[in-house]
Coordinates of C-alpha atoms and ligand atoms in Angstrom, one line a residue:
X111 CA -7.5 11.7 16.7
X112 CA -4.0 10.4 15.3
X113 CA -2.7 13.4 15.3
X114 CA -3.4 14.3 18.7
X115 CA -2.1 10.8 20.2
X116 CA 1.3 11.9 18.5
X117 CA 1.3 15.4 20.0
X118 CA 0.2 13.5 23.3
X119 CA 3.5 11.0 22.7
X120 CA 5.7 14.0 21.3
X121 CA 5.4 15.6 24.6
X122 CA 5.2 13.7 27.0
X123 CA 8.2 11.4 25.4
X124 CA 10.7 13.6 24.3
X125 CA 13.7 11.8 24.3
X126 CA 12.6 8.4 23.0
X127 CA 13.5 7.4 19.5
X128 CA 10.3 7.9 17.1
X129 CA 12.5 6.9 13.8
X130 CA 15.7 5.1 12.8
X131 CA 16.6 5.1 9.0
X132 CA 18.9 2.5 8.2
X133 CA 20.5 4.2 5.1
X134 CA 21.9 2.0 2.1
X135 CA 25.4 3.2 3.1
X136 CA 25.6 1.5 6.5
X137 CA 25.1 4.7 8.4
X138 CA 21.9 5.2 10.9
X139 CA 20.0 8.5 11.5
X140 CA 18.1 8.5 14.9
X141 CA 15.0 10.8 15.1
X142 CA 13.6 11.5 18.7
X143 CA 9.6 12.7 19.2
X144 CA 10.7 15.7 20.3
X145 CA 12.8 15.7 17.0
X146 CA 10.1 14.8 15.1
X147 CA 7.4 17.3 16.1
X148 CA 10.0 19.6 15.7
X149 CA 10.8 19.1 12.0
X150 CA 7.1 18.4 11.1
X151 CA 6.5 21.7 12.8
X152 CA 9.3 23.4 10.6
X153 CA 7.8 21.7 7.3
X154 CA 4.4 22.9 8.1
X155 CA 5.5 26.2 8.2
X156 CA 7.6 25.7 4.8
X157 CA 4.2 24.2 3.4
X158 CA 2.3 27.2 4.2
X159 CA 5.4 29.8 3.1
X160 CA 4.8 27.8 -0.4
X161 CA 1.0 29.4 0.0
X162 CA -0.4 25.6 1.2
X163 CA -3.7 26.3 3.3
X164 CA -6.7 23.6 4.5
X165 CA -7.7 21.2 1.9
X166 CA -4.8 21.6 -1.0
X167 CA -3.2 18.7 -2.1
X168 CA 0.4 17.8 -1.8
X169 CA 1.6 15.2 -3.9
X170 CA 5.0 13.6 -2.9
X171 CA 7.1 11.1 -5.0
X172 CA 10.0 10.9 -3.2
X173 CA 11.8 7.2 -2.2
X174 CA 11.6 6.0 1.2
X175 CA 13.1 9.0 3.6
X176 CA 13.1 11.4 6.6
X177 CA 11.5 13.8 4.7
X178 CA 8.6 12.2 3.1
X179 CA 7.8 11.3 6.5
X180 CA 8.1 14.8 7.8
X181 CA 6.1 16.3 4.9
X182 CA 3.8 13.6 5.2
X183 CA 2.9 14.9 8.8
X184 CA 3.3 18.4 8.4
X185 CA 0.6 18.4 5.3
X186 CA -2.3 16.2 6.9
X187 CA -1.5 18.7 10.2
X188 CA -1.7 21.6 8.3
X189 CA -5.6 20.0 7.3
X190 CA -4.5 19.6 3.7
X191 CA -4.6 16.4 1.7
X192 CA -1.1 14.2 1.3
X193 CA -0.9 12.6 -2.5
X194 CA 1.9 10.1 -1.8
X195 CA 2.9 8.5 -5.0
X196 CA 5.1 5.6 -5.9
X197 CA 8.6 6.6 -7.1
X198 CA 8.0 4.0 -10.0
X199 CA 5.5 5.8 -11.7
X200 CA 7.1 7.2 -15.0
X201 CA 6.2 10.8 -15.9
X202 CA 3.2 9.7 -18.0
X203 CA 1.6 8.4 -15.3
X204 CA 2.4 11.3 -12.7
X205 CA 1.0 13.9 -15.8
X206 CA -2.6 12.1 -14.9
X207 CA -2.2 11.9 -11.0
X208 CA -0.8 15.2 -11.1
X209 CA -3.7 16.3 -13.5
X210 CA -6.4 14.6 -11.5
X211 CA -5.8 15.8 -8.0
X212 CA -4.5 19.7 -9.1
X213 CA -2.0 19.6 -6.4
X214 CA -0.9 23.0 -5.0
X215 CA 3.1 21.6 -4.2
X216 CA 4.5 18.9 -6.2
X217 CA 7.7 17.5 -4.4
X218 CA 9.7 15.3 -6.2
X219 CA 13.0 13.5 -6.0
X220 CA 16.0 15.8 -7.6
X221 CA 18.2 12.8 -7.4
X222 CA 16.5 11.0 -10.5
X223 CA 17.3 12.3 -14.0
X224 CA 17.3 16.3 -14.9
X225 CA 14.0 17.2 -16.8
X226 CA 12.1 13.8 -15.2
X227 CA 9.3 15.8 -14.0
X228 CA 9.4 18.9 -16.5
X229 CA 6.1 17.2 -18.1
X230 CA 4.3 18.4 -15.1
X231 CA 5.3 22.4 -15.9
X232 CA 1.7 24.3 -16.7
X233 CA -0.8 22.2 -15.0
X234 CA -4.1 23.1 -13.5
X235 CA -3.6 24.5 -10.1
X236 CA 0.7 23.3 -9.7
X237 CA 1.9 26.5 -8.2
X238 CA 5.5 24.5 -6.7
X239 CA 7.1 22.1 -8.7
X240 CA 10.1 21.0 -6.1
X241 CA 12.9 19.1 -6.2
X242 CA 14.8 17.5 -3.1
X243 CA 17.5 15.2 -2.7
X244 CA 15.8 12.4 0.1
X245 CA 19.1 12.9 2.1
X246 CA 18.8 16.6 3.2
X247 CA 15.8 18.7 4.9
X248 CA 17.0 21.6 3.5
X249 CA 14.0 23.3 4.6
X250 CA 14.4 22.8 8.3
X251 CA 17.0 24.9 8.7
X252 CA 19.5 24.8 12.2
X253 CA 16.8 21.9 14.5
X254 CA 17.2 22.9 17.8
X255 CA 15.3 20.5 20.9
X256 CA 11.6 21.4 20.7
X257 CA 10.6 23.6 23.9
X258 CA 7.0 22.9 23.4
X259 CA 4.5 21.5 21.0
X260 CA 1.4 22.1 21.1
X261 CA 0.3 22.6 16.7
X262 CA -3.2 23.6 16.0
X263 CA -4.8 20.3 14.6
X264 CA -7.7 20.1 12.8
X265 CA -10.4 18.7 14.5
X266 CA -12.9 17.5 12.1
X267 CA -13.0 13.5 11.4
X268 CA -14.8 13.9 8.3
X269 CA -12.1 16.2 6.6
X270 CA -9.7 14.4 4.1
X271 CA -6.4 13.5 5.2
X272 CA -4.7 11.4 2.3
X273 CA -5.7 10.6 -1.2
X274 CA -4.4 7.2 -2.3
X275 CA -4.8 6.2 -5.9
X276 CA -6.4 2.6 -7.1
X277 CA -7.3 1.6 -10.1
X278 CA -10.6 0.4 -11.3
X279 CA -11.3 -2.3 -13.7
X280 CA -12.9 -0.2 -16.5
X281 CA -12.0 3.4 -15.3
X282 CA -9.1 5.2 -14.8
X283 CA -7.7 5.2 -11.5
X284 CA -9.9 6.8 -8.7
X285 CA -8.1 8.8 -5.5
X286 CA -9.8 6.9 -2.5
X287 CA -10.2 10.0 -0.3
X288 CA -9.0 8.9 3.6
X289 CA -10.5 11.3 6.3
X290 CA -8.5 11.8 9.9
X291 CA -11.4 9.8 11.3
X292 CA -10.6 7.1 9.0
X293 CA -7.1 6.9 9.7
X294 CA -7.6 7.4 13.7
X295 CA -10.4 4.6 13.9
X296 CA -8.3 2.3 11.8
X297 CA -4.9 2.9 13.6
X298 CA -7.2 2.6 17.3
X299 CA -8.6 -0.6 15.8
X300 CA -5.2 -2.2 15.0
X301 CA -4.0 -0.9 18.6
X302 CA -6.4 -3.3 20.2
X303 CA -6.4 -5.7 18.0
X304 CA -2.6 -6.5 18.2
X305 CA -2.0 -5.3 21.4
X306 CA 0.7 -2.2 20.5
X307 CA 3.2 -1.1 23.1
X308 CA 5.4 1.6 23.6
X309 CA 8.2 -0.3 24.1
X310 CA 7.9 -2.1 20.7
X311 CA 10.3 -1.9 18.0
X312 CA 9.0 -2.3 14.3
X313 CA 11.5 -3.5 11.6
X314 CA 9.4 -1.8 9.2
X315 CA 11.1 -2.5 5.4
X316 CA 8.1 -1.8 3.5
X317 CA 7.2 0.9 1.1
X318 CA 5.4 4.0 2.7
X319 CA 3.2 5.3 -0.4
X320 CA 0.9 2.7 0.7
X321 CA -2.0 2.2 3.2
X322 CA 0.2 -1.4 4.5
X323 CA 3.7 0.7 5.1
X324 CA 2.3 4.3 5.6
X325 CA -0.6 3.6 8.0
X326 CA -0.6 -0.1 9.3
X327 CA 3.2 -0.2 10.1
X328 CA 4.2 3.8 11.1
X329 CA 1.3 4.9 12.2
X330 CA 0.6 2.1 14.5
X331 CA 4.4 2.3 15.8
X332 CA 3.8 6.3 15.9
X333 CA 0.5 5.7 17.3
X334 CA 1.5 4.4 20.2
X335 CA 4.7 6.1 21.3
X336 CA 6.8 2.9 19.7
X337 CA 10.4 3.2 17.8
X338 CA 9.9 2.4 13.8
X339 CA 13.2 0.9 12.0
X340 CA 12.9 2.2 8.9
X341 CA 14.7 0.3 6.3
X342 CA 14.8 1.8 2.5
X343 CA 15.0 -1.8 0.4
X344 CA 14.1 -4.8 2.0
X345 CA 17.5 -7.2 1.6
X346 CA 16.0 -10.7 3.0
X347 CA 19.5 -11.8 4.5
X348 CA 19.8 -8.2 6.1
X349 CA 16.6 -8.6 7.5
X350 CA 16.8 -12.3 8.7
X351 CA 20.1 -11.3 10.3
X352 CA 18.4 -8.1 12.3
X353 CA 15.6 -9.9 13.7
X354 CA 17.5 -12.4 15.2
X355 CA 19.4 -9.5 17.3
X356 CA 16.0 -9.8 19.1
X357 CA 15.7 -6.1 19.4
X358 CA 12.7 -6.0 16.9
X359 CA 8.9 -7.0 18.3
X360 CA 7.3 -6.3 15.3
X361 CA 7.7 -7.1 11.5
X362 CA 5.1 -6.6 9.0
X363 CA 5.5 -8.1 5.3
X364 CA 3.7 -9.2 1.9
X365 CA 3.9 -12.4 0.6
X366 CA 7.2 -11.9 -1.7
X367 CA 8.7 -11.0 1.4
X368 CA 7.8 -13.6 3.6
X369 CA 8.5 -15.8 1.2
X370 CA 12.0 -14.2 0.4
X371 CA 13.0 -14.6 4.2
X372 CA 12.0 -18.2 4.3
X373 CA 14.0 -18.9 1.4
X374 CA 17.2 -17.0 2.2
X375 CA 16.7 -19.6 5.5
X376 CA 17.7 -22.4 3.3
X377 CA 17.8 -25.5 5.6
X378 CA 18.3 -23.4 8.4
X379 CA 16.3 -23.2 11.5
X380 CA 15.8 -19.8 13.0
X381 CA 14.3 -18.7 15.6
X382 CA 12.2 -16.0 15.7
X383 CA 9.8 -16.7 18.5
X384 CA 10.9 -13.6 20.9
X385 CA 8.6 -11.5 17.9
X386 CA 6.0 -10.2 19.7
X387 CA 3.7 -9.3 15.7
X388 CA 4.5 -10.6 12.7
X389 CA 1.7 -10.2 10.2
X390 CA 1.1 -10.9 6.2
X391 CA -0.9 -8.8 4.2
X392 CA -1.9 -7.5 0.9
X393 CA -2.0 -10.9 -1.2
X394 CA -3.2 -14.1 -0.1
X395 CA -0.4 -15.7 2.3
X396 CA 0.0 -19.2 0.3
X397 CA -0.6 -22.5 2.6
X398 CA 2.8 -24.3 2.3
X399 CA 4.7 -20.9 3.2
X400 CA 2.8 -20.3 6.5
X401 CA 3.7 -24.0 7.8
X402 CA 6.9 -23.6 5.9
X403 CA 7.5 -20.4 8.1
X404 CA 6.0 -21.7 11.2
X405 CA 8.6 -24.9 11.0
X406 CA 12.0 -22.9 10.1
X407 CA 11.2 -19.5 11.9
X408 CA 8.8 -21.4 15.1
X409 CA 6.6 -17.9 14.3
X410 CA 2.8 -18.6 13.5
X411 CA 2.3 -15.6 10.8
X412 CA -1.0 -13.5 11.5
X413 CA -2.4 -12.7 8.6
X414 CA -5.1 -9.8 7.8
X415 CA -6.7 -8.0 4.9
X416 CA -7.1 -4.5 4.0
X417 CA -7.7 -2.7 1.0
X418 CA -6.8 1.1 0.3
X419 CA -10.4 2.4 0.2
X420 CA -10.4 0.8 4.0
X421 CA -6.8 0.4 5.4
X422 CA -7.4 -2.9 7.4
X423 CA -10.9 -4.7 7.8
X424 CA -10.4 -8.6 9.1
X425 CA -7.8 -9.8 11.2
X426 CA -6.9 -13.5 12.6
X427 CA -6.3 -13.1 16.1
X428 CA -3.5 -12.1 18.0
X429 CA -4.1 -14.5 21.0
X430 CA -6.3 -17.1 19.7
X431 CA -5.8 -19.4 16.8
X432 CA -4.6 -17.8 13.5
X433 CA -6.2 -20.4 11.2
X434 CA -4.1 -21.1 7.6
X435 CA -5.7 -19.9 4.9
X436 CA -8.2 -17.5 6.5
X437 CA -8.0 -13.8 7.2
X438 CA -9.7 -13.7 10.4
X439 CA -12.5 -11.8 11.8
X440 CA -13.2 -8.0 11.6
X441 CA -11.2 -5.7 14.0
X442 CA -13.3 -3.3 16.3
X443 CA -15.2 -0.9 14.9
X444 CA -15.4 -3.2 11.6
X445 CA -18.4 -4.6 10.1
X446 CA -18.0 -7.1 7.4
X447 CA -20.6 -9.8 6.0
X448 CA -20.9 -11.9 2.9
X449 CA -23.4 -11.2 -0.4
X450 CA -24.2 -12.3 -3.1
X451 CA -23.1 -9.9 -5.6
X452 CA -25.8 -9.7 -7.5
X453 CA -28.4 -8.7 -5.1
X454 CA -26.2 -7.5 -2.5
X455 CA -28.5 -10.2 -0.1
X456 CA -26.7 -11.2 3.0
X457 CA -25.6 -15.2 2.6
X458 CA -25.5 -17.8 4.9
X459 CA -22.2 -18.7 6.9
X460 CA -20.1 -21.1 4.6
X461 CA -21.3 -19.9 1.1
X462 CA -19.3 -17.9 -0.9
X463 CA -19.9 -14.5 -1.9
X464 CA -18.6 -11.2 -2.1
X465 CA -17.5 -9.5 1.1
X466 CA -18.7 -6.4 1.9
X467 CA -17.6 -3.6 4.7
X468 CA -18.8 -0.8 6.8
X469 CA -17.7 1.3 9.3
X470 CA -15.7 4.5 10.0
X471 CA -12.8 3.5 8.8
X472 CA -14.1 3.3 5.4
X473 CA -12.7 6.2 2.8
X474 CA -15.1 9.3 2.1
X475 CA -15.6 8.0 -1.9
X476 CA -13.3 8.7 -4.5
X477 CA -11.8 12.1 -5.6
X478 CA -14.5 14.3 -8.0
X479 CA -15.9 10.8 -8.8
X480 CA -19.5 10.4 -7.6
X481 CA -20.5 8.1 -10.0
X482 CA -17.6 5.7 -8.9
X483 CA -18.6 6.1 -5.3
X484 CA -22.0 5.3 -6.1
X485 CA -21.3 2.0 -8.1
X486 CA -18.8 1.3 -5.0
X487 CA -21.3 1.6 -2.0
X488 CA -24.6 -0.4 -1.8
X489 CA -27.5 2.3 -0.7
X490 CA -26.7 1.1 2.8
X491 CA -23.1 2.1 3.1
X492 CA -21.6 -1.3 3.1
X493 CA -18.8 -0.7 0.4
X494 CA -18.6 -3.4 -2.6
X495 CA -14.9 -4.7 -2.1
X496 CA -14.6 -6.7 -5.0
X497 CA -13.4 -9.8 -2.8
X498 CA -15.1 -12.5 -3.1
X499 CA -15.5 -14.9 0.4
X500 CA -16.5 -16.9 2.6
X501 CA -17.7 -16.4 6.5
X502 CA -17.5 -20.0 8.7
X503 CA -19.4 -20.4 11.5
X504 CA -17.1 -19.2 14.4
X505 CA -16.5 -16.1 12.5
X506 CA -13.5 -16.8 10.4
X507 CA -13.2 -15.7 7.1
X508 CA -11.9 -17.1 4.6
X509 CA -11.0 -15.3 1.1
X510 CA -11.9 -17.2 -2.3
X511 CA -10.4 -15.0 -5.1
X512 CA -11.6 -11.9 -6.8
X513 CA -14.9 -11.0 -8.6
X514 CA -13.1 -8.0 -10.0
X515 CA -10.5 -8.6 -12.8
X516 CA -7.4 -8.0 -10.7
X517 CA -4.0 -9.0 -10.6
X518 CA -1.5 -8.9 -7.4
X519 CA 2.3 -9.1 -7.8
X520 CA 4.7 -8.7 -4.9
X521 CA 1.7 -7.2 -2.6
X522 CA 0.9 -4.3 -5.4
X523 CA -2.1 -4.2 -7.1
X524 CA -2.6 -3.7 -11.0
X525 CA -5.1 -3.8 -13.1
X526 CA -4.8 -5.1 -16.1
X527 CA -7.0 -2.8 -18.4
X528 CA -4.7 -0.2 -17.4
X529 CA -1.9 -2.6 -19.0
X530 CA -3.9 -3.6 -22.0
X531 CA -4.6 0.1 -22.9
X532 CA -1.3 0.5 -23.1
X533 CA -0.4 -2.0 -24.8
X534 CA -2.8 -1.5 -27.4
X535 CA -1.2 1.7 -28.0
X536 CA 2.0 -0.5 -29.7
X537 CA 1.1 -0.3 -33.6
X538 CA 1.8 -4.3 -33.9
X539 CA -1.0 -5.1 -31.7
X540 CA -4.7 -6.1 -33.0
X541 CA -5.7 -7.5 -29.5
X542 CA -4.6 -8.7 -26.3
X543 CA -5.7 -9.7 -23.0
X544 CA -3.3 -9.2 -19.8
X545 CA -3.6 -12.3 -17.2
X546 CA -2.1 -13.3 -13.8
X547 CA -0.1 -16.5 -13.9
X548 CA 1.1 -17.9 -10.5
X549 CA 4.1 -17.6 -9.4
X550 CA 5.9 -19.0 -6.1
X551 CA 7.7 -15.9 -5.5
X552 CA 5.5 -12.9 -6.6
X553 CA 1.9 -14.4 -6.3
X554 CA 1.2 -13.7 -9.3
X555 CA 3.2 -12.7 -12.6
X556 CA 1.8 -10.5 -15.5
X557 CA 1.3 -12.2 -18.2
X558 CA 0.2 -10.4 -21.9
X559 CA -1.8 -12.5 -24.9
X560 CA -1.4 -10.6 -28.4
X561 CA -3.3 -10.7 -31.7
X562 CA -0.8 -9.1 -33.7
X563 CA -2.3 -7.1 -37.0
X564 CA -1.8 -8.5 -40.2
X565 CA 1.5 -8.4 -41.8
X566 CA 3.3 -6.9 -38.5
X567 CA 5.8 -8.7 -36.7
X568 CA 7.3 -7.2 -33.0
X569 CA 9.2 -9.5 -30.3
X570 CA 8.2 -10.3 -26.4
X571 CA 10.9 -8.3 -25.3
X572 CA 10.0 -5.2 -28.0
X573 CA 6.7 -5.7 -26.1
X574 CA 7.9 -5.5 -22.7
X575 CA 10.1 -2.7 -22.9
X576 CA 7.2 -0.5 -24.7
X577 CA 4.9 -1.3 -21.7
X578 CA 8.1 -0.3 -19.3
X579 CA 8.5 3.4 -21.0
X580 CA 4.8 4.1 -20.0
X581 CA 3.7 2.0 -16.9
X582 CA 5.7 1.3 -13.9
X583 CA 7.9 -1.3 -14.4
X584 CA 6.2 -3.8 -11.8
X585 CA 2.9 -3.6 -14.0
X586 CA 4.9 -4.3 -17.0
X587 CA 4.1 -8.0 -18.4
X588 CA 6.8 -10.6 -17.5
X589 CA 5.9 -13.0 -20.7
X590 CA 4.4 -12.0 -23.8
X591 CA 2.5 -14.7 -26.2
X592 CA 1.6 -14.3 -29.6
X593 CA -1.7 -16.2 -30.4
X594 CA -4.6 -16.4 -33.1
X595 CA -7.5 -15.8 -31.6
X596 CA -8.8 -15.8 -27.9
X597 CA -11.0 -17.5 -26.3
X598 CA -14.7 -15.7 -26.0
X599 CA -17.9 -16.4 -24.7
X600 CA -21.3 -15.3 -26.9
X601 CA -20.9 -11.9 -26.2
X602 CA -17.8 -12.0 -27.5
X603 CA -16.4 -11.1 -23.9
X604 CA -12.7 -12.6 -23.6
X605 CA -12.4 -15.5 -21.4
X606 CA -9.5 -14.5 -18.8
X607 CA -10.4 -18.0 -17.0
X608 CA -9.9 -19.9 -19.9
X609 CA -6.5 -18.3 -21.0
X610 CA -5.3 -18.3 -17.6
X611 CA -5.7 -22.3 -17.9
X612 CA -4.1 -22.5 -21.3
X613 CA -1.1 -20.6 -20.4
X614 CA -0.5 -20.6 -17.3
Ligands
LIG14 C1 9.4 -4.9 -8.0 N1 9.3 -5.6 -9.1 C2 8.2 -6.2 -9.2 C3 7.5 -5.7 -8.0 N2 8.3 -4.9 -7.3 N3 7.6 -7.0 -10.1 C4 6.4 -7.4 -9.9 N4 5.7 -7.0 -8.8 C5 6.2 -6.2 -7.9 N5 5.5 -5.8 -6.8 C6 10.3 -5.8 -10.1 C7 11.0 -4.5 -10.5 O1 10.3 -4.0 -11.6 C8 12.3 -5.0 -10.9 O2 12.4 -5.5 -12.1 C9 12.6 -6.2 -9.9 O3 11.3 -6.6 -9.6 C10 13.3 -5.8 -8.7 O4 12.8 -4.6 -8.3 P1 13.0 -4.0 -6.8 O5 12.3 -2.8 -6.6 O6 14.4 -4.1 -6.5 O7 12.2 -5.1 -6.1 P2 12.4 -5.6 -4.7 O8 13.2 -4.5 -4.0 O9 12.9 -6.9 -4.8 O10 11.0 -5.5 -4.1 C11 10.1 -6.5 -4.0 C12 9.2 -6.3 -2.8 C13 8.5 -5.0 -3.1 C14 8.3 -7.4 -2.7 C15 10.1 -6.2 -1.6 O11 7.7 -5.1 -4.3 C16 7.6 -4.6 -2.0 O12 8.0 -4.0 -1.0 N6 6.3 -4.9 -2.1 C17 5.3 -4.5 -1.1 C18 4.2 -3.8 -1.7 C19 3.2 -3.2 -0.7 O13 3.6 -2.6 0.3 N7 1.9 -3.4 -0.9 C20 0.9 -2.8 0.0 C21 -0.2 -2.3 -0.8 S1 -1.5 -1.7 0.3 P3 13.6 -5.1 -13.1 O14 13.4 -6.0 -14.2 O15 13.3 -3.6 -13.4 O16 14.8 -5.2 -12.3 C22 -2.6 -2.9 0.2 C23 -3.6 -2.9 1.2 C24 -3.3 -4.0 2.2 O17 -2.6 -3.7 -0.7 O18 -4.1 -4.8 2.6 O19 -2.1 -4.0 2.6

């Protein structure tokens, strides 16, 4: 399993880089394997001093760092379940992770304001509620070179691993649970897919409390034995500037980043054509930008698509054509086909439907939600993605927007009932509706519709900065408008199709 290909790599390459953390202030801290088994080693015995045995959670929010990659490692080795969660969550949103998944250990980040997590005090099951500054390890003690490491790992595929929140369109947000066999038949998959060496180097500037940075770009570097560049905040110019040092092989982005890079080119041409992998995931990659990047970088973008409840699923290829617009073809051990949604009936190649998926690399169901799992998985196992899509003859596939109501900004997901209930919380507002507008940059913006009750009056950027004190701020609308009425059909459903035309 993956855990045992990184005790195989720990051992038997010591000495090699594993990580490099570029850190804000210039200054670069080099982690060896040998280093690496040694402090996830050391945190897996601090884990179990704090009374963490098989199947607790362990719920991290901690910014982009050593040690969330250390406890990351020590807790799924350990057999317990990792709960990473985004640093932008505010603490009303942590009360309901931290509430849902009972967590043994909280670990948070002690550099954000004093009492920012002392709303989690008293829950269900929270026996640690830690604090660390990202910069130290204070748990590790004096690190000495490891001698040998040879960790008892669990062994099981079907135990969980990770649980990594989504939200649903009508519920509240579901913990996708991610097995070891999940995660080691996804990270094997990608291996052959993309051809993974040891000797590649992986700028790797995305967030890690995600399946795309946590899984897809460090485990597949871990995986095989590789060095992963780890930078905190992607900077585009910093990152245009590093990859022409031709050190790097592999770079993995979303949209907004691409796009960010191929703007910060200007009229520049640069060539980046010694990468050996760079890939595009978690939005649609837009048409002009892959020729736009193909002409200024001479680098054809691969682009893929995953989902949390799966990590990766379809792939273009890495040696053959990787066709505009498509996402490829499903990566080994991947099934995927195209229904109609209604009847879950497999449709011919070139109709559009919604795509479905099976295989081991698909997530045990969602945390203490079986009727969620149910409604997810047709009584076949193929799991309902939500996608909707199209299959052409030679095997590409081609994604045609969402049957789910679902809104992507800068790669992150958010649904927008989960906006909309809040901001029906705001005692101004009758109504609303929450819409994704496009946008060059971000894919797509958030975008809120009011009814305002009679006689109240409140302001776009009132609105917006209510939304910011109890969502993350990326899920916060970007424009507010006040209307009348909205458009609904005869069961009085609102039209989101019909608004998005009007205002968008
Ligand atoms: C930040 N902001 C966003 C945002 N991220 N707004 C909309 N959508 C987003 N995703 C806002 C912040 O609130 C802030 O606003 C301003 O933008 C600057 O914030 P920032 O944090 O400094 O942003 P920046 O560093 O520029 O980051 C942008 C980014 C980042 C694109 C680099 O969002 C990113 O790394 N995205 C990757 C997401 C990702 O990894 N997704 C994978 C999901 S897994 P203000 O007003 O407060 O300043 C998945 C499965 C799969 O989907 O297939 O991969």
């Amino acid at each position: 399993m993956f855990l045992d290909t990184l005790a195989h790599n720990i051992t038997t390459n010591p000495d090699k880089p594993a990580l490099e953390l570029l850190a804000d202030d210039g200054s670069t801290e080099i982690i060896t394997y040998s280093e690496l088994g040694n402090r996830t080693t050391r945190t897996a015995q601090y884990l179990k001093s704090l009374g963490v045995i098989e199947g607790d959670r362990v719920a991290v929010q901690l910014p982009k760092c050593m040690p969330f990659i250390y406890l990351h490692l020590a807790t799924v080795q350990l057999g317990a379940i990792f709960l990473p969660l985004n640093p932008a969550y505010p603490l009303s949103e942590l009360s309901y992770f931290v509430n849902d998944a009972e967590p043994r250990v909280f670990i948070g980040d002690a550099t954000k304001p004093a009492g920012t997590y002392g709303g989690l005090n008293g829950i269900n099951g929270l026996d640690h509620l830690i604090t660390l500054d990202p910069n130290t390890s204070v748990w590790l003690g004096e690190v000495e070179k490891l001698e040998s490491y040879n960790p008892t790992l669990p062994t099981d595929p079907d135990q969980i691993a990770m649980m990594l929140y989504t939200s649903g369109t009508t519920s509240r947000p579901k913990g996708a649970q991610i097995t070891h066999g999940n995660l080691t038949t996804n990270i094997e998959g990608l291996h052959e897919a993309w051809g993974w060496q040891n000797d590649d180097v992986i700028l790797h500037v995305l967030p890690i409390f995600h399946v795309h940075g946590l899984i897809v770009a460090l485990h597949g570097a871990l995986h095989t034995g590789a060095t992963a560049v780890m930078m905190p905040k992607f900077d585009a110019d910093t990152v245009l500037d590093l990859l022409q040092t031709k050190r790097f092989t592999v770079f993995m982005g979303v949209p907004t980043i691409h796009r960010r890079l191929y703007n910060a080119a200007g009229d520049k041409t640069i060539d980046l054509s010694h990468m050996r992998l760079m890939t595009s995931g978690s939005d649609r990659l837009p048409d002009d930008l892959f020729f736009g990047y193909q002409k200024t970088f001479n680098y054809i973008l691969l682009e893929r698509y995953g989902m949390t409840e799966t990590g990766m699923n379809l792939s273009n290829p890495y040696q053959a054509e990787r066709r505009v617009g498509s996402v490829g073809m499903p990566l080994p051990g991947v099934s995927a086909r195209i229904v109609n949604p209604e009847t879950d009936e497999p449709l011919p190649d070139g109709e559009v439907g919604e795509v479905q998926i099976k295989g081991a690399h698909v997530c045990k169901g969602y945390w203490r939600q079986p009727e969620k799992t149910a409604e997810a998985f047709t009584e076949d196992s193929w799991l309902r993605t939500g996608d909707m899509g199209v299959r052409a003859e030679d095997g590409y596939f081609t994604l045609k927007g969402r049957a789910k109501d679902l809104i992507i900004t800068g790669g992150l997901n958010v649904y927008p009932p989960e906006v909309e209930l809040v901001l029906m919380e705001h005692p101004a507002v009758a109504a609303c509706a929450v819409i994704g507008c496009p946008d060059p940059e971000w894919g797509e913006q958030i975008t809120a519709a009011l009814i305002l009750k009679d006689g109240q009056t409140t302001t776009e950027d009132e609105i917006i900065t209510f939304c910011r004190e109890h969502l993350a701020s990326y899920k916060a609308p970007r424009r507010v408008l006040f209307v009348e009425s909205f458009p609904q059909n005869a069961l009085g459903k609102i039209q989101k199709a019909k608004l998005r035309e009007t205002f968008c």
